[in-house]
PDB file of C-alpha atoms and ligand atoms in Angstrom:
ATOM      1  CA  LYS A   1      43.217 -51.501-115.638  1.00 58.00           C
ATOM      2  CA  GLU A   2      42.779 -48.659-113.018  1.00 66.00           C
ATOM      3  CA  LYS A   3      44.415 -49.554-109.664  1.00 74.00           C
ATOM      4  CA  ILE A   4      42.165 -49.743-106.465  1.00 84.00           C
ATOM      5  CA  GLU A   5      43.284 -49.287-103.472  1.00 90.00           C
ATOM      6  CA  ILE A   6      41.494 -48.389-100.083  1.00 92.00           C
ATOM      7  CA  THR A   7      43.175 -45.384 -98.358  1.00 95.00           C
ATOM      8  CA  LYS A   8      44.412 -45.478 -95.149  1.00 95.00           C
ATOM      9  CA  GLU A   9      41.510 -43.667 -93.483  1.00 94.00           C
ATOM     10  CA  GLN A  10      38.796 -46.013 -95.572  1.00 95.00           C
ATOM     11  CA  GLN A  11      40.768 -48.994 -94.129  1.00 95.00           C
ATOM     12  CA  ALA A  12      40.202 -47.439 -90.355  1.00 95.00           C
ATOM     13  CA  LEU A  13      36.345 -46.832 -91.330  1.00 94.00           C
ATOM     14  CA  MET A  14      36.087 -50.485 -92.295  1.00 95.00           C
ATOM     15  CA  LYS A  15      38.277 -51.609 -89.098  1.00 94.00           C
ATOM     16  CA  ILE A  16      35.563 -49.701 -87.021  1.00 93.00           C
ATOM     17  CA  ILE A  17      32.491 -50.858 -88.706  1.00 94.00           C
ATOM     18  CA  LEU A  18      33.521 -54.815 -88.780  1.00 93.00           C
ATOM     19  CA  ASP A  19      34.382 -54.529 -84.885  1.00 92.00           C
ATOM     20  CA  ALA A  20      31.337 -53.125 -84.095  1.00 89.00           C
ATOM     21  CA  TYR A  21      29.639 -55.881 -86.347  1.00 90.00           C
ATOM     22  CA  ASN A  22      31.335 -58.492 -84.201  1.00 87.00           C
ATOM     23  CA  ARG A  23      31.332 -56.471 -81.122  1.00 82.00           C
ATOM     24  CA  HIS A  24      27.394 -56.822 -81.697  1.00 70.00           C
ATOM     25  CA  GLN A  25      26.726 -59.787 -82.347  1.00 69.00           C
ATOM     26  CA  ILE A  26      23.098 -62.102 -81.400  1.00 67.00           C
ATOM     27  CA  PRO A  27      23.611 -63.218 -77.775  1.00 52.00           C
ATOM     28  CA  GLN A  28      22.307 -66.394 -77.853  1.00 58.00           C
ATOM     29  CA  ASP A  29      22.166 -68.508 -81.461  1.00 83.00           C
ATOM     30  CA  VAL A  30      18.768 -69.013 -82.470  1.00 88.00           C
ATOM     31  CA  ALA A  31      19.934 -71.603 -85.187  1.00 90.00           C
ATOM     32  CA  LYS A  32      21.068 -73.800 -82.590  1.00 91.00           C
ATOM     33  CA  LYS A  33      17.889 -73.763 -80.378  1.00 92.00           C
ATOM     34  CA  LEU A  34      15.787 -73.884 -83.747  1.00 94.00           C
ATOM     35  CA  LEU A  35      17.951 -77.424 -84.657  1.00 94.00           C
ATOM     36  CA  GLN A  36      17.582 -78.985 -81.390  1.00 94.00           C
ATOM     37  CA  ASP A  37      13.821 -78.602 -80.679  1.00 94.00           C
ATOM     38  CA  GLN A  38      10.675 -78.096 -82.648  1.00 94.00           C
ATOM     39  CA  TYR A  39       8.431 -75.461 -80.606  1.00 95.00           C
ATOM     40  CA  SER A  40       4.867 -74.368 -80.936  1.00 95.00           C
ATOM     41  CA  ALA A  41       3.922 -71.592 -83.377  1.00 94.00           C
ATOM     42  CA  GLU A  42       3.383 -69.604 -79.633  1.00 95.00           C
ATOM     43  CA  GLU A  43       7.078 -70.474 -78.822  1.00 96.00           C
ATOM     44  CA  ASN A  44       8.292 -69.866 -81.726  1.00 96.00           C
ATOM     45  CA  PHE A  45       6.556 -66.244 -81.922  1.00 95.00           C
ATOM     46  CA  LEU A  46       8.224 -65.482 -78.465  1.00 95.00           C
ATOM     47  CA  LEU A  47      11.241 -66.245 -79.691  1.00 94.00           C
ATOM     48  CA  LEU A  48      10.938 -64.156 -82.231  1.00 94.00           C
ATOM     49  CA  THR A  49       9.992 -61.577 -80.112  1.00 94.00           C
ATOM     50  CA  GLU A  50      13.095 -62.053 -78.196  1.00 92.00           C
ATOM     51  CA  MET A  51      15.803 -62.005 -80.889  1.00 92.00           C
ATOM     52  CA  ALA A  52      14.171 -58.871 -82.381  1.00 92.00           C
ATOM     53  CA  THR A  53      14.310 -57.094 -79.318  1.00 92.00           C
ATOM     54  CA  SER A  54      17.239 -57.925 -78.644  1.00 90.00           C
ATOM     55  CA  GLN A  55      18.485 -57.238 -82.464  1.00 90.00           C
ATOM     56  CA  VAL A  56      16.919 -53.726 -81.961  1.00 92.00           C
ATOM     57  CA  GLN A  57      19.474 -53.403 -79.011  1.00 91.00           C
ATOM     58  CA  VAL A  58      22.605 -54.503 -80.631  1.00 90.00           C
ATOM     59  CA  LEU A  59      21.370 -52.429 -83.515  1.00 93.00           C
ATOM     60  CA  VAL A  60      21.043 -49.627 -81.814  1.00 94.00           C
ATOM     61  CA  GLU A  61      24.727 -49.627 -80.445  1.00 92.00           C
ATOM     62  CA  PHE A  62      26.351 -50.735 -83.773  1.00 93.00           C
ATOM     63  CA  THR A  63      25.049 -47.963 -85.568  1.00 95.00           C
ATOM     64  CA  LYS A  64      26.261 -45.769 -82.595  1.00 95.00           C
ATOM     65  CA  ASN A  65      29.713 -46.610 -84.027  1.00 93.00           C
ATOM     66  CA  ILE A  66      29.095 -45.592 -87.656  1.00 95.00           C
ATOM     67  CA  PRO A  67      31.429 -42.596 -87.888  1.00 94.00           C
ATOM     68  CA  GLY A  68      29.600 -39.730 -88.529  1.00 96.00           C
ATOM     69  CA  PHE A  69      26.021 -40.785 -87.526  1.00 98.00           C
ATOM     70  CA  LEU A  70      25.729 -39.534 -84.200  1.00 98.00           C
ATOM     71  CA  SER A  71      26.737 -35.912 -85.686  1.00 98.00           C
ATOM     72  CA  LEU A  72      23.535 -36.454 -87.629  1.00 98.00           C
ATOM     73  CA  ASP A  73      20.213 -34.909 -86.786  1.00 98.00           C
ATOM     74  CA  HIS A  74      18.667 -36.490 -83.426  1.00 98.00           C
ATOM     75  CA  GLU A  75      15.635 -36.893 -84.647  1.00 98.00           C
ATOM     76  CA  ASP A  76      16.907 -38.078 -87.738  1.00 98.00           C
ATOM     77  CA  GLN A  77      18.778 -40.820 -86.530  1.00 98.00           C
ATOM     78  CA  ILE A  78      15.295 -41.927 -84.879  1.00 97.00           C
ATOM     79  CA  ALA A  79      14.224 -41.620 -88.231  1.00 97.00           C
ATOM     80  CA  LEU A  80      17.308 -44.258 -89.989  1.00 98.00           C
ATOM     81  CA  LEU A  81      16.824 -46.868 -87.075  1.00 97.00           C
ATOM     82  CA  LYS A  82      13.103 -47.418 -87.056  1.00 95.00           C
ATOM     83  CA  GLY A  83      13.058 -47.452 -90.936  1.00 96.00           C
ATOM     84  CA  SER A  84      15.849 -49.996 -91.276  1.00 96.00           C
ATOM     85  CA  ALA A  85      15.248 -52.582 -88.275  1.00 95.00           C
ATOM     86  CA  VAL A  86      13.053 -54.783 -90.260  1.00 95.00           C
ATOM     87  CA  GLU A  87      15.441 -55.291 -92.709  1.00 96.00           C
ATOM     88  CA  ALA A  88      18.468 -54.786 -90.727  1.00 95.00           C
ATOM     89  CA  MET A  89      16.552 -58.087 -88.770  1.00 94.00           C
ATOM     90  CA  PHE A  90      16.273 -60.059 -92.372  1.00 96.00           C
ATOM     91  CA  LEU A  91      19.474 -59.139 -92.935  1.00 95.00           C
ATOM     92  CA  ARG A  92      20.440 -61.341 -89.804  1.00 92.00           C
ATOM     93  CA  SER A  93      18.455 -64.013 -90.571  1.00 94.00           C
ATOM     94  CA  ALA A  94      19.633 -64.101 -93.908  1.00 95.00           C
ATOM     95  CA  GLN A  95      23.264 -64.089 -92.602  1.00 92.00           C
ATOM     96  CA  VAL A  96      22.521 -66.730 -90.218  1.00 91.00           C
ATOM     97  CA  PHE A  97      21.194 -68.621 -92.705  1.00 94.00           C
ATOM     98  CA  SER A  98      23.517 -68.691 -94.996  1.00 93.00           C
ATOM     99  CA  ARG A  99      26.204 -70.284 -92.382  1.00 90.00           C
ATOM    100  CA  LYS A 100      28.095 -72.594 -93.110  1.00 90.00           C
ATOM    101  CA  MET A 101      26.437 -75.730 -91.584  1.00 91.00           C
ATOM    102  CA  PRO A 102      27.488 -79.690 -90.834  1.00 93.00           C
ATOM    103  CA  LYS A 103      25.869 -81.317 -93.820  1.00 92.00           C
ATOM    104  CA  GLY A 104      21.646 -81.523 -93.862  1.00 95.00           C
ATOM    105  CA  HIS A 105      21.333 -78.657 -90.901  1.00 95.00           C
ATOM    106  CA  THR A 106      20.417 -75.860 -93.564  1.00 95.00           C
ATOM    107  CA  GLU A 107      17.563 -78.282 -94.743  1.00 96.00           C
ATOM    108  CA  VAL A 108      16.391 -78.970 -90.998  1.00 97.00           C
ATOM    109  CA  LEU A 109      16.381 -75.474 -90.205  1.00 96.00           C
ATOM    110  CA  GLU A 110      14.306 -74.233 -93.374  1.00 97.00           C
ATOM    111  CA  ALA A 111      11.731 -76.871 -92.215  1.00 97.00           C
ATOM    112  CA  ARG A 112      11.403 -75.413 -88.325  1.00 96.00           C
ATOM    113  CA  ILE A 113      11.191 -72.244 -90.287  1.00 96.00           C
ATOM    114  CA  ARG A 114       8.265 -72.705 -92.395  1.00 96.00           C
ATOM    115  CA  LYS A 115       6.473 -74.414 -89.435  1.00 95.00           C
ATOM    116  CA  SER A 116       7.046 -72.127 -87.427  1.00 94.00           C
ATOM    117  CA  GLY A 117       3.919 -70.435 -87.401  1.00 93.00           C
ATOM    118  CA  ILE A 118       4.587 -67.927 -90.488  1.00 93.00           C
ATOM    119  CA  SER A 119       1.794 -67.916 -92.962  1.00 93.00           C
ATOM    120  CA  GLU A 120       3.246 -69.704 -96.056  1.00 93.00           C
ATOM    121  CA  GLU A 121       2.455 -67.350 -98.585  1.00 94.00           C
ATOM    122  CA  PHE A 122       5.455 -65.496 -96.919  1.00 94.00           C
ATOM    123  CA  MET A 123       7.445 -68.462 -97.136  1.00 94.00           C
ATOM    124  CA  THR A 124       8.675 -68.762-100.923  1.00 95.00           C
ATOM    125  CA  PRO A 125       9.699 -64.285-101.119  1.00 95.00           C
ATOM    126  CA  MET A 126      11.613 -64.771 -97.596  1.00 97.00           C
ATOM    127  CA  PHE A 127      13.153 -68.260 -98.383  1.00 97.00           C
ATOM    128  CA  ASN A 128      14.015 -66.929-101.899  1.00 97.00           C
ATOM    129  CA  PHE A 129      16.202 -63.531-100.285  1.00 97.00           C
ATOM    130  CA  TYR A 130      17.749 -65.909 -97.625  1.00 97.00           C
ATOM    131  CA  LYS A 131      18.899 -68.189-100.325  1.00 97.00           C
ATOM    132  CA  SER A 132      20.118 -65.341-102.396  1.00 96.00           C
ATOM    133  CA  ILE A 133      22.231 -63.837 -99.805  1.00 97.00           C
ATOM    134  CA  GLY A 134      24.146 -67.465 -99.392  1.00 96.00           C
ATOM    135  CA  GLU A 135      25.287 -67.378-102.887  1.00 96.00           C
ATOM    136  CA  LEU A 136      26.780 -64.390-102.725  1.00 95.00           C
ATOM    137  CA  HIS A 137      29.397 -66.071 -99.840  1.00 93.00           C
ATOM    138  CA  MET A 138      29.762 -62.815 -98.119  1.00 93.00           C
ATOM    139  CA  VAL A 139      32.980 -61.666 -96.688  1.00 92.00           C
ATOM    140  CA  GLN A 140      32.461 -60.438 -92.692  1.00 92.00           C
ATOM    141  CA  GLU A 141      33.235 -56.750 -93.736  1.00 94.00           C
ATOM    142  CA  GLU A 142      30.746 -56.960 -96.567  1.00 95.00           C
ATOM    143  CA  GLN A 143      28.042 -58.186 -94.007  1.00 94.00           C
ATOM    144  CA  ALA A 144      29.063 -55.437 -91.713  1.00 95.00           C
ATOM    145  CA  LEU A 145      29.483 -52.497 -94.401  1.00 97.00           C
ATOM    146  CA  LEU A 146      26.255 -53.878 -96.016  1.00 97.00           C
ATOM    147  CA  THR A 147      24.186 -53.713 -92.423  1.00 96.00           C
ATOM    148  CA  ALA A 148      25.694 -50.189 -92.069  1.00 97.00           C
ATOM    149  CA  ILE A 149      24.448 -49.000 -95.931  1.00 98.00           C
ATOM    150  CA  THR A 150      21.178 -50.225 -95.041  1.00 97.00           C
ATOM    151  CA  ILE A 151      20.579 -48.215 -91.764  1.00 98.00           C
ATOM    152  CA  LEU A 152      22.325 -44.707 -93.783  1.00 98.00           C
ATOM    153  CA  THR A 153      19.234 -45.052 -96.752  1.00 98.00           C
ATOM    154  CA  PRO A 154      18.715 -41.467 -97.032  1.00 98.00           C
ATOM    155  CA  ASP A 155      15.148 -41.753 -98.018  1.00 96.00           C
ATOM    156  CA  ARG A 156      13.489 -43.439 -94.979  1.00 97.00           C
ATOM    157  CA  PRO A 157      10.181 -41.869 -93.550  1.00 96.00           C
ATOM    158  CA  HIS A 158      10.585 -38.650 -91.342  1.00 97.00           C
ATOM    159  CA  VAL A 159      14.123 -38.108 -92.748  1.00 98.00           C
ATOM    160  CA  LYS A 160      14.852 -34.433 -92.775  1.00 98.00           C
ATOM    161  CA  ASP A 161      18.432 -34.071 -93.801  1.00 98.00           C
ATOM    162  CA  GLN A 162      18.567 -36.891 -96.247  1.00 98.00           C
ATOM    163  CA  HIS A 163      21.545 -35.060 -97.721  1.00 98.00           C
ATOM    164  CA  ALA A 164      23.910 -35.512 -94.805  1.00 98.00           C
ATOM    165  CA  VAL A 165      22.872 -39.159 -94.687  1.00 98.00           C
ATOM    166  CA  GLU A 166      23.428 -39.657 -98.446  1.00 98.00           C
ATOM    167  CA  ARG A 167      27.390 -38.492 -97.560  1.00 98.00           C
ATOM    168  CA  LEU A 168      27.709 -40.841 -94.820  1.00 97.00           C
ATOM    169  CA  GLN A 169      25.823 -44.033 -96.912  1.00 98.00           C
ATOM    170  CA  GLU A 170      28.131 -42.632 -99.918  1.00 97.00           C
ATOM    171  CA  SER A 171      31.508 -43.038 -98.393  1.00 95.00           C
ATOM    172  CA  MET A 172      30.221 -46.415 -97.135  1.00 96.00           C
ATOM    173  CA  LEU A 173      29.483 -47.396-100.511  1.00 97.00           C
ATOM    174  CA  ASP A 174      32.654 -46.706-102.119  1.00 97.00           C
ATOM    175  CA  VAL A 175      34.695 -48.893 -99.852  1.00 96.00           C
ATOM    176  CA  LEU A 176      32.263 -51.789-100.246  1.00 97.00           C
ATOM    177  CA  ARG A 177      32.828 -51.251-104.252  1.00 96.00           C
ATOM    178  CA  LYS A 178      36.117 -51.054-103.674  1.00 96.00           C
ATOM    179  CA  LEU A 179      36.427 -54.305-101.580  1.00 95.00           C
ATOM    180  CA  CYS A 180      34.156 -56.292-103.671  1.00 95.00           C
ATOM    181  CA  ALA A 181      36.309 -55.759-106.859  1.00 94.00           C
ATOM    182  CA  LEU A 182      39.420 -56.861-104.494  1.00 93.00           C
ATOM    183  CA  GLN A 183      37.587 -59.956-102.915  1.00 91.00           C
ATOM    184  CA  HIS A 184      36.170 -61.081-106.232  1.00 92.00           C
ATOM    185  CA  PRO A 185      38.000 -59.377-108.865  1.00 92.00           C
ATOM    186  CA  GLN A 186      36.649 -62.170-111.370  1.00 93.00           C
ATOM    187  CA  GLU A 187      33.301 -60.783-110.474  1.00 93.00           C
ATOM    188  CA  PRO A 188      33.127 -57.135-111.570  1.00 93.00           C
ATOM    189  CA  GLN A 189      29.126 -57.380-110.836  1.00 95.00           C
ATOM    190  CA  TYR A 190      29.699 -58.182-107.651  1.00 96.00           C
ATOM    191  CA  PHE A 191      29.349 -55.515-105.822  1.00 97.00           C
ATOM    192  CA  ALA A 192      25.635 -54.441-108.232  1.00 97.00           C
ATOM    193  CA  ARG A 193      24.704 -57.917-107.189  1.00 96.00           C
ATOM    194  CA  LEU A 194      25.346 -57.199-103.591  1.00 96.00           C
ATOM    195  CA  LEU A 195      23.069 -53.566-103.548  1.00 96.00           C
ATOM    196  CA  GLY A 196      20.661 -55.889-105.475  1.00 96.00           C
ATOM    197  CA  ARG A 197      19.736 -57.348-102.453  1.00 96.00           C
ATOM    198  CA  LEU A 198      19.247 -54.606-100.707  1.00 96.00           C
ATOM    199  CA  THR A 199      15.954 -53.588-103.253  1.00 94.00           C
ATOM    200  CA  GLU A 200      14.774 -57.089-102.333  1.00 95.00           C
ATOM    201  CA  LEU A 201      15.184 -56.883 -98.729  1.00 95.00           C
ATOM    202  CA  ARG A 202      12.643 -53.678 -99.117  1.00 94.00           C
ATOM    203  CA  THR A 203       9.954 -55.835-100.163  1.00 92.00           C
ATOM    204  CA  LEU A 204      10.226 -57.993 -97.145  1.00 93.00           C
ATOM    205  CA  ASN A 205       9.699 -54.992 -95.545  1.00 90.00           C
ATOM    206  CA  HIS A 206       6.166 -54.506 -96.655  1.00 89.00           C
ATOM    207  CA  TYR A 207       5.377 -58.604 -95.831  1.00 91.00           C
ATOM    208  CA  HIS A 208       6.688 -58.281 -92.562  1.00 92.00           C
ATOM    209  CA  THR A 209       4.020 -56.825 -90.276  1.00 89.00           C
ATOM    210  CA  GLU A 210       1.112 -59.473 -92.224  1.00 91.00           C
ATOM    211  CA  MET A 211       3.801 -62.344 -91.449  1.00 91.00           C
ATOM    212  CA  LEU A 212       3.844 -61.052 -87.572  1.00 90.00           C
ATOM    213  CA  THR A 213       0.069 -60.842 -87.328  1.00 89.00           C
ATOM    214  CA  SER A 214      -0.816 -63.614 -89.454  1.00 90.00           C
ATOM    215  CA  TRP A 215       1.157 -65.509 -87.470  1.00 90.00           C
ATOM    216  CA  ARG A 216      -1.077 -69.104 -86.478  1.00 87.00           C
ATOM    217  CA  MET A 217      -1.814 -68.599 -83.086  1.00 87.00           C
ATOM    218  CA  ASN A 218      -4.188 -65.541 -81.026  1.00 86.00           C
ATOM    219  CA  ASP A 219      -3.364 -62.916 -79.068  1.00 86.00           C
ATOM    220  CA  HIS A 220      -0.061 -62.056 -80.357  1.00 89.00           C
ATOM    221  CA  LYS A 221       1.803 -60.158 -77.948  1.00 90.00           C
ATOM    222  CA  PHE A 222       4.842 -57.867 -78.351  1.00 91.00           C
ATOM    223  CA  THR A 223       7.280 -55.675 -76.677  1.00 91.00           C
ATOM    224  CA  PRO A 224       6.799 -52.205 -76.528  1.00 92.00           C
ATOM    225  CA  LEU A 225      10.214 -51.587 -78.116  1.00 91.00           C
ATOM    226  CA  LEU A 226       8.803 -53.892 -81.051  1.00 91.00           C
ATOM    227  CA  CYS A 227       5.480 -51.711 -80.893  1.00 91.00           C
ATOM    228  CA  GLU A 228       7.213 -48.725 -81.517  1.00 90.00           C
ATOM    229  CA  ILE A 229       9.326 -50.224 -84.267  1.00 89.00           C
ATOM    230  CA  TRP A 230       7.606 -52.968 -85.961  1.00 88.00           C
ATOM    231  CA  ASP A 231       4.215 -50.349 -86.160  1.00 82.00           C
ATOM    232  CA  VAL A 232       2.002 -53.062 -84.520  1.00 85.00           C
ATOM    233  CA  GLN A 233      -0.943 -53.731 -81.774  1.00 82.00           C
TER     234      GLN A 233
HETATM  235  C1  OMK B 301      18.000 -64.796 -86.445  1.00 60.24           C
HETATM  236  C2  OMK B 301      17.223 -63.767 -85.988  1.00 60.24           C
HETATM  237  C3  OMK B 301      18.781 -63.137 -85.527  1.00 60.24           C
HETATM  238  C4  OMK B 301      18.272 -61.486 -84.860  1.00 60.24           C
HETATM  239  C5  OMK B 301      17.154 -61.431 -84.841  1.00 60.24           C
HETATM  240  C6  OMK B 301      15.476 -62.057 -85.304  1.00 60.24           C
HETATM  241  C7  OMK B 301      16.523 -63.331 -86.060  1.00 60.24           C
HETATM  242  N1  OMK B 301      15.339 -64.548 -86.495  1.00 60.24           N
HETATM  243  C8  OMK B 301      14.865 -65.184 -85.829  1.00 60.24           C
HETATM  244  O1  OMK B 301      14.867 -65.521 -84.808  1.00 60.24           O
HETATM  245  C9  OMK B 301      13.883 -66.133 -87.096  1.00 60.24           C
HETATM  246  C10 OMK B 301      12.984 -67.405 -86.206  1.00 60.24           C
HETATM  247  C11 OMK B 301      12.431 -66.852 -85.042  1.00 60.24           C
HETATM  248  C12 OMK B 301      11.636 -68.326 -84.485  1.00 60.24           C
HETATM  249  C13 OMK B 301      10.999 -69.033 -85.082  1.00 60.24           C
HETATM  250  C14 OMK B 301      11.380 -69.373 -86.998  1.00 60.24           C
HETATM  251  C15 OMK B 301      12.155 -68.015 -87.259  1.00 60.24           C
HETATM  252  N2  OMK B 301      14.354 -66.109 -88.071  1.00 60.24           N
HETATM  253  C16 OMK B 301      13.950 -65.554 -89.141  1.00 60.24           C
HETATM  254  C17 OMK B 301      12.162 -64.687 -88.981  1.00 60.24           C
HETATM  255  C18 OMK B 301      11.265 -65.538 -89.823  1.00 60.24           C
HETATM  256  C19 OMK B 301      10.193 -64.344 -90.041  1.00 60.24           C
HETATM  257  C20 OMK B 301      10.245 -63.016 -89.253  1.00 60.24           C
HETATM  258 CL1  OMK B 301       8.812 -61.997 -89.330  1.00 60.24          CL
HETATM  259  C21 OMK B 301      11.004 -63.143 -88.787  1.00 60.24           C
HETATM  260  C22 OMK B 301      12.442 -63.606 -89.020  1.00 60.24           C
HETATM  261  N3  OMK B 301      14.458 -66.200 -90.628  1.00 60.24           N
HETATM  262  C23 OMK B 301      15.056 -67.128 -89.811  1.00 60.24           C
HETATM  263  C24 OMK B 301      16.489 -67.387 -90.478  1.00 60.24           C
HETATM  264  C25 OMK B 301      17.361 -68.477 -89.771  1.00 60.24           C
HETATM  265  F1  OMK B 301      18.125 -69.364 -89.977  1.00 60.24           F
HETATM  266  C26 OMK B 301      17.024 -68.329 -88.288  1.00 60.24           C
HETATM  267  F2  OMK B 301      18.037 -69.248 -87.650  1.00 60.24           F
HETATM  268  C27 OMK B 301      15.995 -67.831 -87.621  1.00 60.24           C
HETATM  269  C28 OMK B 301      15.297 -67.205 -88.291  1.00 60.24           C
END
């Protein structure tokens, strides 16, 4: 049984990623809002665009703290952010959905989201993903590293120097692999299950434009930043 140890520099990397992840949490708690009141499809759509816009700003700040990211080609930095913003939003939503809540709150939250205005056809893949993330009971470090790994996906559209991105992603994957082995010694497959979620996350990418344009209301307004990131309007 090989001795798994996280090196000093990997510990430093993890601390930087975790601090950045915690520093850039979403300001207002959307789950609390949704649990407090029922909103119309229009209000929910506005809430989503506000949340998603602040999430992109938060994501940029988080990404700037990933060691090596700012040394990448500048156009590649943009391509990585643009390519991962939707997945980061769904990953964040899944982490919010899977948070430990008082009895019955998750059910109310799910019901509110089901009636928020999203078309019925997207509910199953979306909630399947949220529940599969919840089953992993990820610790904060794993959540932060998984977000960084998602951003550092080399094969996003328009990335020129994929190898440079691969090298950064590989160092994150190595830390995550060791962390999983230390945190879940009884589950040697845990790391592979975690990465499997990233594949499921990509499928949500395909649905997101349709989820937005099919929101049960007319005249969907998006912020300029979301028009950039979401390929809408
Ligand atoms: C939580 C967050 C953080 C940062 C950025 C975005 C969001 N996400 C949101 O604000 C929206 C709200 C928005 C208001 C209507 C209900 C869903 N949201 C979505 C979602 C559904 C469909 C699409 Cl297309 C996108 C996202 N899944 C959620 C799961 C949750 F547990 C939750 F609390 C909010 C969630």
